[in-house]
Short mmCIF file of C-alpha atoms and ligand atoms in Angstrom, two decimals:
data_model
loop_
_atom_site.label_atom_id
_atom_site.label_comp_id
_atom_site.label_asym_id
_atom_site.label_seq_id
_atom_site.Cartn_x
_atom_site.Cartn_y
_atom_site.Cartn_z
CA MET A 1 -24.58 -29.61 -5.83
CA SER A 2 -25.28 -26.44 -3.88
CA GLU A 3 -25.07 -23.07 -5.54
CA GLN A 4 -21.66 -21.43 -5.28
CA ILE A 5 -21.19 -18.30 -3.25
CA GLN A 6 -19.04 -15.64 -4.90
CA ALA A 7 -16.90 -12.90 -3.40
CA ILE A 8 -18.35 -9.39 -3.22
CA ARG A 9 -17.79 -7.40 -6.40
CA GLY A 10 -14.70 -5.22 -6.09
CA MET A 11 -13.28 -7.30 -3.24
CA ASN A 12 -10.47 -9.53 -4.40
CA ASP A 13 -8.73 -12.67 -3.29
CA VAL A 14 -4.96 -12.49 -3.53
CA LEU A 15 -4.04 -16.03 -4.49
CA PRO A 16 -0.79 -17.77 -3.53
CA ALA A 17 0.45 -17.42 -7.11
CA GLN A 18 0.07 -13.61 -6.84
CA ILE A 19 1.14 -13.04 -3.27
CA GLY A 20 4.87 -12.91 -4.02
CA LEU A 21 4.88 -9.31 -5.23
CA TRP A 22 2.69 -8.22 -2.32
CA GLN A 23 5.10 -9.79 0.14
CA GLN A 24 8.13 -8.26 -1.59
CA LEU A 25 6.49 -4.83 -1.43
CA GLU A 26 5.40 -5.22 2.19
CA ALA A 27 8.85 -6.41 3.25
CA LEU A 28 10.54 -3.53 1.46
CA LEU A 29 8.12 -1.01 2.97
CA ARG A 30 8.80 -2.36 6.48
CA GLU A 31 12.53 -2.14 5.87
CA LEU A 32 12.46 1.36 4.39
CA LEU A 33 10.04 2.80 6.91
CA GLY A 34 12.13 1.36 9.73
CA ALA A 35 15.26 2.86 8.20
CA TYR A 36 13.59 6.31 8.22
CA GLY A 37 12.51 5.89 11.84
CA TYR A 38 8.81 5.14 11.34
CA GLY A 39 7.03 2.72 13.69
CA GLU A 40 3.97 0.65 12.95
CA ILE A 41 0.51 1.41 14.33
CA ARG A 42 -2.58 -0.76 13.80
CA THR A 43 -5.97 0.78 14.29
CA PRO A 44 -9.40 -0.89 13.99
CA VAL A 45 -10.95 -1.43 10.57
CA VAL A 46 -14.26 -0.08 11.92
CA GLU A 47 -14.70 3.34 13.50
CA HIS A 48 -17.58 5.65 14.40
CA THR A 49 -19.02 7.12 11.20
CA GLU A 50 -18.68 10.58 12.69
CA LEU A 51 -14.89 10.26 12.78
CA PHE A 52 -14.70 10.04 9.00
CA GLU A 53 -17.37 12.68 8.47
CA ARG A 54 -15.30 15.07 10.55
CA ALA A 55 -11.86 14.02 9.31
CA ILE A 56 -12.53 13.61 5.59
CA GLY A 57 -15.29 16.17 5.21
CA GLU A 58 -18.82 16.16 3.96
CA PHE A 59 -18.26 17.43 0.42
CA THR A 60 -15.92 14.67 -0.71
CA ASP A 61 -16.52 11.64 -2.89
CA VAL A 62 -15.60 9.41 0.01
CA VAL A 63 -18.11 10.78 2.51
CA GLU A 64 -20.80 11.69 -0.02
CA LYS A 65 -21.06 8.31 -1.66
CA GLU A 66 -18.29 5.82 -0.93
CA MET A 67 -18.50 4.88 2.74
CA TYR A 68 -19.60 1.46 3.90
CA SER A 69 -21.68 2.54 6.87
CA PHE A 70 -24.09 0.44 8.89
CA ARG A 71 -25.84 0.35 12.21
CA ASP A 72 -24.66 -2.33 14.59
CA GLN A 73 -26.90 -4.24 16.99
CA GLY A 74 -26.64 -1.37 19.47
CA GLY A 75 -27.91 1.09 16.87
CA GLU A 76 -24.61 2.95 16.51
CA SER A 77 -23.55 4.17 13.07
CA LEU A 78 -20.23 2.56 12.23
CA THR A 79 -18.11 2.70 9.06
CA LEU A 80 -15.51 0.43 7.51
CA ARG A 81 -12.47 2.69 7.28
CA PRO A 82 -12.06 4.32 3.84
CA GLU A 83 -8.57 5.56 4.79
CA ALA A 84 -6.24 5.37 7.77
CA THR A 85 -5.29 8.93 8.73
CA ALA A 86 -8.50 9.60 10.65
CA GLY A 87 -8.08 6.50 12.81
CA ILE A 88 -4.41 7.24 13.45
CA ALA A 89 -5.20 10.82 14.47
CA ARG A 90 -7.97 9.55 16.75
CA ALA A 91 -5.59 7.02 18.33
CA VAL A 92 -2.80 9.49 19.13
CA ILE A 93 -5.32 11.87 20.70
CA GLU A 94 -7.15 9.14 22.61
CA HIS A 95 -3.97 7.63 24.07
CA GLY A 96 -2.53 11.00 25.07
CA LEU A 97 0.46 10.59 22.79
CA LEU A 98 0.65 14.25 21.76
CA ARG A 99 1.69 16.71 24.51
CA GLY A 100 4.27 18.21 22.23
CA ALA A 101 5.71 14.79 21.35
CA ARG A 102 6.46 13.81 17.78
CA HIS A 103 5.50 10.56 16.10
CA LYS A 104 6.49 8.92 12.85
CA LEU A 105 3.96 6.21 12.16
CA TRP A 106 2.87 3.86 9.41
CA CYS A 107 -0.13 1.63 8.99
CA MET A 108 -0.85 -0.95 6.31
CA GLY A 109 -4.10 -2.74 5.66
CA PRO A 110 -7.44 -2.91 3.87
CA MET A 111 -9.60 0.14 3.18
CA PHE A 112 -13.20 0.12 1.97
CA ARG A 113 -14.92 2.42 -0.50
CA HIS A 114 -18.13 1.79 -2.40
CA GLU A 115 -16.84 2.79 -5.83
CA LYS A 116 -17.49 1.42 -9.28
CA PRO A 117 -15.15 -1.58 -9.48
CA GLN A 118 -12.74 -1.58 -12.40
CA LYS A 119 -9.07 -2.32 -12.97
CA GLY A 120 -7.11 -0.50 -10.27
CA ARG A 121 -10.25 0.59 -8.43
CA TYR A 122 -11.72 -1.78 -5.89
CA ARG A 123 -14.15 -1.75 -2.98
CA GLN A 124 -11.66 -3.37 -0.66
CA PHE A 125 -8.15 -2.23 -1.43
CA TYR A 126 -4.94 -1.91 0.53
CA GLN A 127 -3.05 1.18 1.50
CA CYS A 128 0.19 1.91 3.24
CA SER A 129 -0.24 5.18 5.14
CA VAL A 130 2.75 7.05 6.48
CA GLU A 131 2.26 9.91 8.93
CA ALA A 132 4.67 12.34 10.61
CA ILE A 133 2.85 14.00 13.50
CA GLY A 134 4.22 17.02 15.37
CA PHE A 135 6.57 18.23 12.63
CA PRO A 136 5.89 21.62 11.04
CA GLY A 137 8.19 21.05 8.05
CA PRO A 138 9.31 21.73 5.39
CA ASP A 139 12.23 19.40 6.25
CA VAL A 140 9.91 16.49 7.05
CA ASP A 141 7.90 17.16 3.88
CA ALA A 142 11.06 16.73 1.86
CA GLU A 143 12.10 13.61 3.76
CA LEU A 144 8.71 11.95 3.27
CA ILE A 145 8.88 12.58 -0.44
CA ALA A 146 12.45 11.27 -0.52
CA LEU A 147 11.24 8.11 1.22
CA SER A 148 8.60 7.53 -1.44
CA ALA A 149 11.09 8.28 -4.22
CA ARG A 150 13.50 5.77 -2.71
CA LEU A 151 10.77 3.14 -2.67
CA TRP A 152 10.21 3.50 -6.43
CA LYS A 153 13.94 3.30 -6.99
CA ARG A 154 14.27 0.14 -4.91
CA LEU A 155 11.30 -1.40 -6.75
CA GLY A 156 12.70 -0.50 -10.16
CA ILE A 157 9.55 1.47 -11.03
CA SER A 158 10.25 4.42 -13.29
CA ARG A 159 7.02 5.56 -14.92
CA LEU A 160 6.05 7.91 -12.10
CA THR A 161 5.90 11.68 -11.95
CA LEU A 162 5.80 13.71 -8.76
CA TYR A 163 3.33 16.61 -8.75
CA LEU A 164 3.54 19.29 -6.09
CA ASN A 165 1.51 22.20 -4.90
CA SER A 166 1.09 24.37 -1.84
CA LEU A 167 -2.33 25.17 -0.45
CA GLY A 168 -1.11 27.96 1.80
CA THR A 169 -2.89 28.52 5.09
CA PRO A 170 -6.67 28.33 5.58
CA GLN A 171 -6.64 32.15 5.91
CA SER A 172 -4.83 32.77 2.63
CA ARG A 173 -7.03 30.21 0.91
CA ARG A 174 -10.13 32.16 1.85
CA THR A 175 -9.43 34.91 -0.68
CA TYR A 176 -8.68 32.31 -3.31
CA ARG A 177 -11.89 30.48 -2.57
CA GLU A 178 -13.88 33.68 -3.06
CA ARG A 179 -12.25 34.27 -6.46
CA LEU A 180 -12.91 30.66 -7.40
CA VAL A 181 -16.56 30.82 -6.43
CA GLU A 182 -16.99 34.03 -8.46
CA TYR A 183 -15.39 32.34 -11.43
CA PHE A 184 -17.47 29.16 -11.30
CA ARG A 185 -20.67 31.13 -10.59
CA ALA A 186 -20.04 33.02 -13.81
CA HIS A 187 -19.90 29.65 -15.62
CA HIS A 188 -22.62 27.94 -13.64
CA ASP A 189 -24.31 26.52 -16.75
CA ARG A 190 -21.16 24.55 -17.64
CA LEU A 191 -20.86 22.80 -14.24
CA ASP A 192 -22.11 19.28 -13.64
CA GLU A 193 -24.35 18.29 -10.76
CA ASP A 194 -21.51 17.27 -8.41
CA SER A 195 -19.68 20.53 -9.01
CA ARG A 196 -22.78 22.64 -8.42
CA ARG A 197 -23.22 21.00 -5.06
CA ARG A 198 -19.56 21.57 -4.26
CA LEU A 199 -19.72 25.20 -5.33
CA ALA A 200 -21.70 25.89 -2.19
CA GLY A 201 -20.03 23.39 0.14
CA ASN A 202 -16.43 22.99 -0.94
CA PRO A 203 -15.54 24.84 -4.15
CA LEU A 204 -11.87 23.76 -4.19
CA ARG A 205 -13.06 20.21 -4.72
CA ILE A 206 -14.36 21.19 -8.16
CA LEU A 207 -10.71 21.37 -9.25
CA ASP A 208 -10.51 17.67 -8.35
CA SER A 209 -13.32 16.70 -10.74
CA LYS A 210 -12.66 13.71 -12.98
CA ASN A 211 -15.30 14.83 -15.50
CA PRO A 212 -13.38 15.49 -18.76
CA ASP A 213 -16.06 17.97 -19.90
CA LEU A 214 -15.00 20.25 -17.09
CA ALA A 215 -11.28 20.13 -17.87
CA PRO A 216 -11.13 23.31 -20.01
CA LEU A 217 -13.16 25.28 -17.47
CA ILE A 218 -10.91 24.09 -14.64
CA ALA A 219 -7.76 24.82 -16.63
CA ALA A 220 -8.81 28.45 -17.02
CA ALA A 221 -9.80 28.92 -13.36
CA PRO A 222 -7.82 31.22 -11.04
CA ALA A 223 -4.71 29.44 -9.73
CA LEU A 224 -4.12 28.87 -6.05
CA PRO A 225 -0.36 29.65 -5.98
CA ASP A 226 -1.14 33.27 -6.90
CA TYR A 227 -2.85 33.64 -3.52
CA LEU A 228 -0.24 32.13 -1.19
CA ASP A 229 0.79 33.93 1.99
CA ALA A 230 4.46 34.83 2.43
CA GLU A 231 5.25 32.12 4.99
CA SER A 232 3.69 29.36 2.93
CA ARG A 233 5.57 30.64 -0.09
CA GLU A 234 8.81 30.35 1.88
CA HIS A 235 7.87 26.85 3.17
CA PHE A 236 7.23 25.73 -0.39
CA ALA A 237 10.43 27.31 -1.70
CA GLN A 238 12.43 25.44 0.95
CA LEU A 239 10.73 22.16 0.09
CA CYS A 240 11.51 22.65 -3.60
CA ALA A 241 15.12 23.57 -2.77
CA SER A 242 15.52 20.35 -0.73
CA LEU A 243 14.07 18.25 -3.54
CA ASP A 244 16.41 19.96 -6.01
CA ALA A 245 19.35 19.28 -3.71
CA MET A 246 18.40 15.60 -3.42
CA GLY A 247 17.95 15.34 -7.17
CA ILE A 248 14.26 14.42 -6.98
CA PRO A 249 12.44 15.81 -10.03
CA TYR A 250 8.93 17.23 -9.63
CA ARG A 251 6.35 19.23 -11.51
CA LEU A 252 4.21 21.98 -10.11
CA ASN A 253 0.48 21.45 -10.44
CA PRO A 254 -1.51 24.49 -9.27
CA ARG A 255 -4.76 22.46 -9.58
CA LEU A 256 -3.67 19.84 -7.07
CA VAL A 257 -5.88 20.54 -4.05
CA ARG A 258 -7.49 19.16 -0.94
CA GLY A 259 -10.77 20.75 -0.15
CA LEU A 260 -10.79 20.91 3.60
CA ASP A 261 -9.80 23.69 5.92
CA TYR A 262 -7.45 21.61 8.01
CA TYR A 263 -5.17 20.99 5.03
CA SER A 264 -2.38 23.45 4.60
CA ARG A 265 0.71 24.00 2.54
CA THR A 266 2.35 20.97 0.94
CA VAL A 267 0.32 18.57 -1.20
CA PHE A 268 1.85 16.02 -3.53
CA GLU A 269 0.88 13.13 -5.71
CA TRP A 270 2.78 10.46 -7.61
CA ILE A 271 1.07 9.82 -10.95
CA THR A 272 1.84 7.07 -13.43
CA ASP A 273 1.22 6.90 -17.16
CA ALA A 274 1.35 3.09 -17.09
CA LEU A 275 -2.00 2.18 -15.52
CA GLY A 276 -4.58 3.99 -17.66
CA ALA A 277 -7.25 6.01 -15.90
CA GLN A 278 -6.36 4.84 -12.37
CA ASP A 279 -3.17 6.87 -12.43
CA ALA A 280 -2.74 8.05 -8.81
CA VAL A 281 -0.34 5.79 -6.97
CA CYS A 282 0.50 7.73 -3.84
CA SER A 283 -0.85 11.00 -2.55
CA GLY A 284 -0.05 13.04 0.46
CA GLY A 285 -0.12 16.36 2.13
CA ARG A 286 0.06 18.44 5.22
CA TYR A 287 -2.94 18.35 7.55
CA ASP A 288 -1.94 20.87 10.19
CA GLY A 289 -5.51 21.45 11.40
CA LEU A 290 -6.87 17.91 11.56
CA ILE A 291 -5.82 16.88 15.04
CA GLU A 292 -7.25 20.04 16.57
CA GLN A 293 -10.43 19.53 14.58
CA LEU A 294 -10.75 16.05 16.12
CA GLY A 295 -10.41 17.42 19.62
CA GLY A 296 -6.65 17.12 20.19
CA GLU A 297 -4.18 19.91 20.85
CA ALA A 298 -3.14 21.80 17.71
CA THR A 299 -0.40 19.66 16.16
CA PRO A 300 1.09 20.02 12.68
CA ALA A 301 1.32 16.82 10.63
CA ILE A 302 1.91 15.47 7.17
CA GLY A 303 1.30 12.08 5.62
CA PHE A 304 0.74 10.11 2.48
CA ALA A 305 -1.23 7.05 1.42
CA MET A 306 -0.08 4.62 -1.21
CA GLY A 307 -2.35 2.24 -3.09
CA ILE A 308 -0.79 -1.21 -2.76
CA GLU A 309 -2.65 -2.82 -5.71
CA ARG A 310 -1.49 -0.09 -8.06
CA VAL A 311 2.12 -0.36 -6.90
CA VAL A 312 1.99 -4.16 -7.26
CA GLU A 313 0.73 -3.72 -10.82
CA LEU A 314 3.63 -1.35 -11.55
CA MET A 315 6.05 -3.91 -10.13
CA ARG A 316 4.60 -6.53 -12.46
CA LEU A 317 4.90 -4.17 -15.43
CA ALA A 318 8.51 -3.47 -14.46
CA GLY A 319 9.18 -7.19 -14.87
CA ARG A 320 9.32 -8.28 -11.25
CA GLU A 321 8.84 -12.01 -10.88
CA ASP A 322 5.87 -13.25 -8.96
CA THR A 323 7.15 -16.73 -8.23
CA GLU A 324 6.27 -18.57 -5.08
CA PRO A 325 9.44 -19.35 -3.16
CA ALA A 326 10.87 -22.71 -4.13
CA ALA A 327 11.35 -25.53 -1.67
CA ASP A 328 14.91 -26.34 -0.69
CA VAL A 329 14.50 -30.06 -0.19
CA TYR A 330 11.75 -32.39 -1.39
CA VAL A 331 11.55 -35.51 0.74
CA VAL A 332 10.67 -38.66 -1.21
CA VAL A 333 9.46 -41.52 0.97
CA SER A 334 9.46 -45.13 -0.20
CA GLY A 335 7.79 -47.91 1.78
CA GLU A 336 5.31 -48.00 4.67
CA GLY A 337 8.02 -48.18 7.37
CA ALA A 338 9.87 -45.24 5.86
CA ARG A 339 6.77 -43.08 6.13
CA VAL A 340 6.69 -43.15 9.94
CA GLN A 341 10.45 -42.81 10.30
CA GLY A 342 10.47 -40.19 7.56
CA ALA A 343 8.17 -37.86 9.51
CA ARG A 344 10.57 -38.04 12.46
CA ILE A 345 13.68 -37.51 10.35
CA VAL A 346 12.22 -34.47 8.61
CA GLU A 347 11.20 -32.91 11.94
CA GLN A 348 14.77 -33.44 13.17
CA LEU A 349 16.07 -31.79 10.00
CA ARG A 350 13.73 -28.83 10.59
CA ASP A 351 15.25 -28.54 14.08
CA ALA A 352 18.77 -28.63 12.68
CA LEU A 353 18.16 -26.32 9.69
CA PRO A 354 15.36 -23.96 10.77
CA GLY A 355 15.70 -21.59 7.81
CA ARG A 356 15.36 -24.30 5.18
CA ARG A 357 12.15 -25.24 3.45
CA PHE A 358 11.44 -28.99 3.47
CA GLU A 359 8.56 -30.31 1.42
CA LEU A 360 7.67 -33.78 2.73
CA ASN A 361 5.86 -35.95 0.22
CA LEU A 362 2.34 -36.35 1.55
CA GLY A 363 -0.28 -38.83 0.43
CA GLY A 364 2.03 -41.59 -0.84
CA GLY A 365 2.54 -42.27 -4.54
CA ASN A 366 5.14 -44.28 -6.42
CA PHE A 367 8.66 -43.02 -7.08
CA LYS A 368 7.79 -41.48 -10.41
CA ALA A 369 4.83 -39.56 -9.02
CA GLN A 370 6.87 -38.33 -6.07
CA PHE A 371 9.68 -37.08 -8.31
CA ARG A 372 7.13 -35.28 -10.47
CA ARG A 373 5.93 -33.44 -7.35
CA ALA A 374 9.56 -32.79 -6.43
CA ASP A 375 10.09 -31.09 -9.80
CA ARG A 376 6.97 -29.01 -9.37
CA SER A 377 8.17 -27.85 -5.95
CA ARG A 378 11.27 -26.48 -7.74
CA ALA A 379 13.34 -27.86 -4.88
CA ALA A 380 17.11 -27.87 -5.29
CA LEU A 381 17.52 -31.26 -3.72
CA ALA A 382 15.63 -34.52 -3.25
CA LEU A 383 16.11 -36.45 -0.04
CA ILE A 384 15.15 -40.07 -0.58
CA LEU A 385 14.10 -42.08 2.45
CA ALA A 386 13.77 -45.73 1.50
CA GLU A 387 13.07 -48.58 3.89
CA ASP A 388 16.14 -50.70 3.12
CA GLU A 389 18.60 -47.77 3.32
CA LEU A 390 17.00 -46.48 6.53
CA ALA A 391 17.54 -49.94 8.02
CA ARG A 392 21.27 -49.33 7.42
CA GLY A 393 21.04 -45.84 8.98
CA ALA A 394 21.35 -44.08 5.64
CA ALA A 395 19.38 -42.02 3.11
CA ALA A 396 20.10 -40.69 -0.39
CA LEU A 397 20.47 -37.17 -1.79
CA LYS A 398 19.98 -36.18 -5.41
CA PRO A 399 20.38 -32.72 -6.96
CA LEU A 400 17.30 -31.72 -8.99
CA ARG A 401 18.32 -28.53 -10.79
CA HIS A 402 21.43 -29.87 -12.47
CA ASP A 403 22.77 -33.25 -13.44
CA GLY A 404 24.27 -35.26 -10.69
CA GLY A 405 23.86 -38.75 -9.42
CA GLN A 406 22.23 -39.94 -6.30
CA SER A 407 24.58 -40.32 -3.36
CA GLU A 408 24.16 -42.16 -0.13
CA CYS A 409 24.53 -40.31 3.17
CA PRO A 410 24.53 -41.50 6.80
CA LEU A 411 21.50 -40.08 8.65
CA ALA A 412 23.70 -38.32 11.22
CA GLU A 413 25.46 -36.39 8.47
CA LEU A 414 22.28 -35.25 6.70
CA PRO A 415 22.13 -31.67 8.03
CA ALA A 416 25.71 -30.90 7.05
CA ARG A 417 25.47 -32.64 3.67
CA ILE A 418 22.16 -30.92 2.82
CA GLU A 419 23.55 -27.51 3.77
CA ALA A 420 26.66 -28.14 1.63
CA ALA A 421 24.60 -29.33 -1.33
CA LEU A 422 22.27 -26.31 -1.12
CA ALA A 423 25.24 -23.95 -0.90
CA ALA A 424 26.79 -25.60 -3.96
CA ASP A 425 23.48 -25.32 -5.80
CA ALA A 426 23.18 -21.60 -4.99
CA HIS A 427 26.74 -21.17 -6.22
CA THR A 428 26.08 -22.86 -9.59
CA LYS A 429 22.96 -20.70 -10.06
CA GLU A 430 24.92 -17.43 -9.83
P1 LIG B 501 -8.41 8.32 -7.04
O1 LIG B 501 -8.15 9.69 -7.58
O2 LIG B 501 -7.79 7.23 -7.86
O3 LIG B 501 -9.86 8.07 -6.70
P2 LIG B 501 -8.07 9.12 -4.34
O4 LIG B 501 -7.70 10.54 -4.46
O5 LIG B 501 -9.46 8.77 -3.95
O6 LIG B 501 -7.64 8.29 -5.67
P3 LIG B 501 -6.61 8.73 -1.92
O7 LIG B 501 -7.80 8.82 -1.06
O8 LIG B 501 -5.65 9.86 -1.95
O9 LIG B 501 -7.07 8.38 -3.40
O10 LIG B 501 -5.85 7.36 -1.61
C1 LIG B 501 -4.45 7.18 -1.83
C2 LIG B 501 -4.17 6.09 -2.84
O11 LIG B 501 -4.96 4.93 -2.60
C3 LIG B 501 -4.50 6.46 -4.27
O12 LIG B 501 -3.48 7.20 -4.83
C4 LIG B 501 -4.65 5.10 -4.92
O13 LIG B 501 -3.37 4.57 -5.26
C5 LIG B 501 -5.23 4.27 -3.82
N1 LIG B 501 -6.68 4.10 -3.99
C6 LIG B 501 -7.66 4.98 -3.69
N2 LIG B 501 -8.88 4.46 -3.95
C7 LIG B 501 -8.66 3.20 -4.43
C8 LIG B 501 -9.52 2.13 -4.86
N3 LIG B 501 -10.84 2.26 -4.83
N4 LIG B 501 -8.95 0.99 -5.29
C9 LIG B 501 -7.61 0.84 -5.31
N5 LIG B 501 -6.75 1.80 -4.91
C10 LIG B 501 -7.26 2.97 -4.47
MG1 LIG B 502 -11.19 8.30 -5.06
#
């Protein structure tokens, strides 16, 4: 036997037995996003490396050490997207969609980051990104947060806390940054290597450090909200008032930051206590300067990205069932002649009942074996096609989920009888 080839570490298969929750989540997201007026956009999985360097910023974990970058045959440096906002911003600029227009967009798909694989942290993972472009807020900020809150409610997920902060404007942040640099310089000996590098390049990012040794130092650092400009303060107050009015609880977290200059004002994060260290489920914020920084006309925008794997895990913990959908009808075929006729009859039934799931017995087998497969398919009904009955223009139906005898049915009446039997079955289940 040849040696087996394994998947890349940190890149997972989602098997049919696990896909149910993914599909439930994706369907609900499509429904909710549509209901809030968001339209789908799909951008390439690969972009020029420079796009991410410019959009995410040099002094970030993602750009410093997590990007899957490579040179293609033409020698260009390309990168598997680590997030979707950069590509979406590029697309709206490139296709001339701005010009004062406003766009509510979402994008779902795989992202790639070279991180240390562990539970909840993968090298290929899925995100749903939601972006509102051309809206200065704070009304849209509040609506986006309400959308995410509604998603948790619809999913029955409760162990989530919303953290909020305002970053102010790049101008007001400058003073804060100076204070922060002074503070960390004074404690230079207590910083780790990453933080020392960031002190020069992007000091706000130190507040983001996951190193527990730094926690006390970070907790005592100057707080950003003390440096907010008056307009940002008002923007934030209005956001909080909207959330209060909608009954969405939140906590203020003055250490919640984004390092880059094009971020401004609102930042938020949904954190769970149910998943251990990988506790961020959905994070978002206002990126009023990004589009201009990428060469488009200055356009305010806000968005969030949600980690699908982490939400799926929360759904599982909340007791959501991950069952594959059951068949409606399992078709048992008895006799060589019935097999050929059976294929035709089932195709006709699929024409007549397009929404129903028929599982035709494939690969033969005696009656007992076929009924075992029928049970495993969890079908509500068995349709039995036997040579002698078919010769009389008839077949048999037998309920599988509750007691009930087999009954004969003329072939012409099958669609109506099957529909009636399935309706009766659904009724007894309730
Ligand atoms: P973390 O703090 O967990 O590293 P992050 O700040 O890097 O997250 P974002 O870039 O804001 O995450 O991405 C948004 C969401 O995507 C996160 O809240 C998380 O749910 C999910 N996510 C990020 N990285 C991964 C990963 N490597 N594997 C699985 N999900 C991830
Ligand atoms: Mg990360």
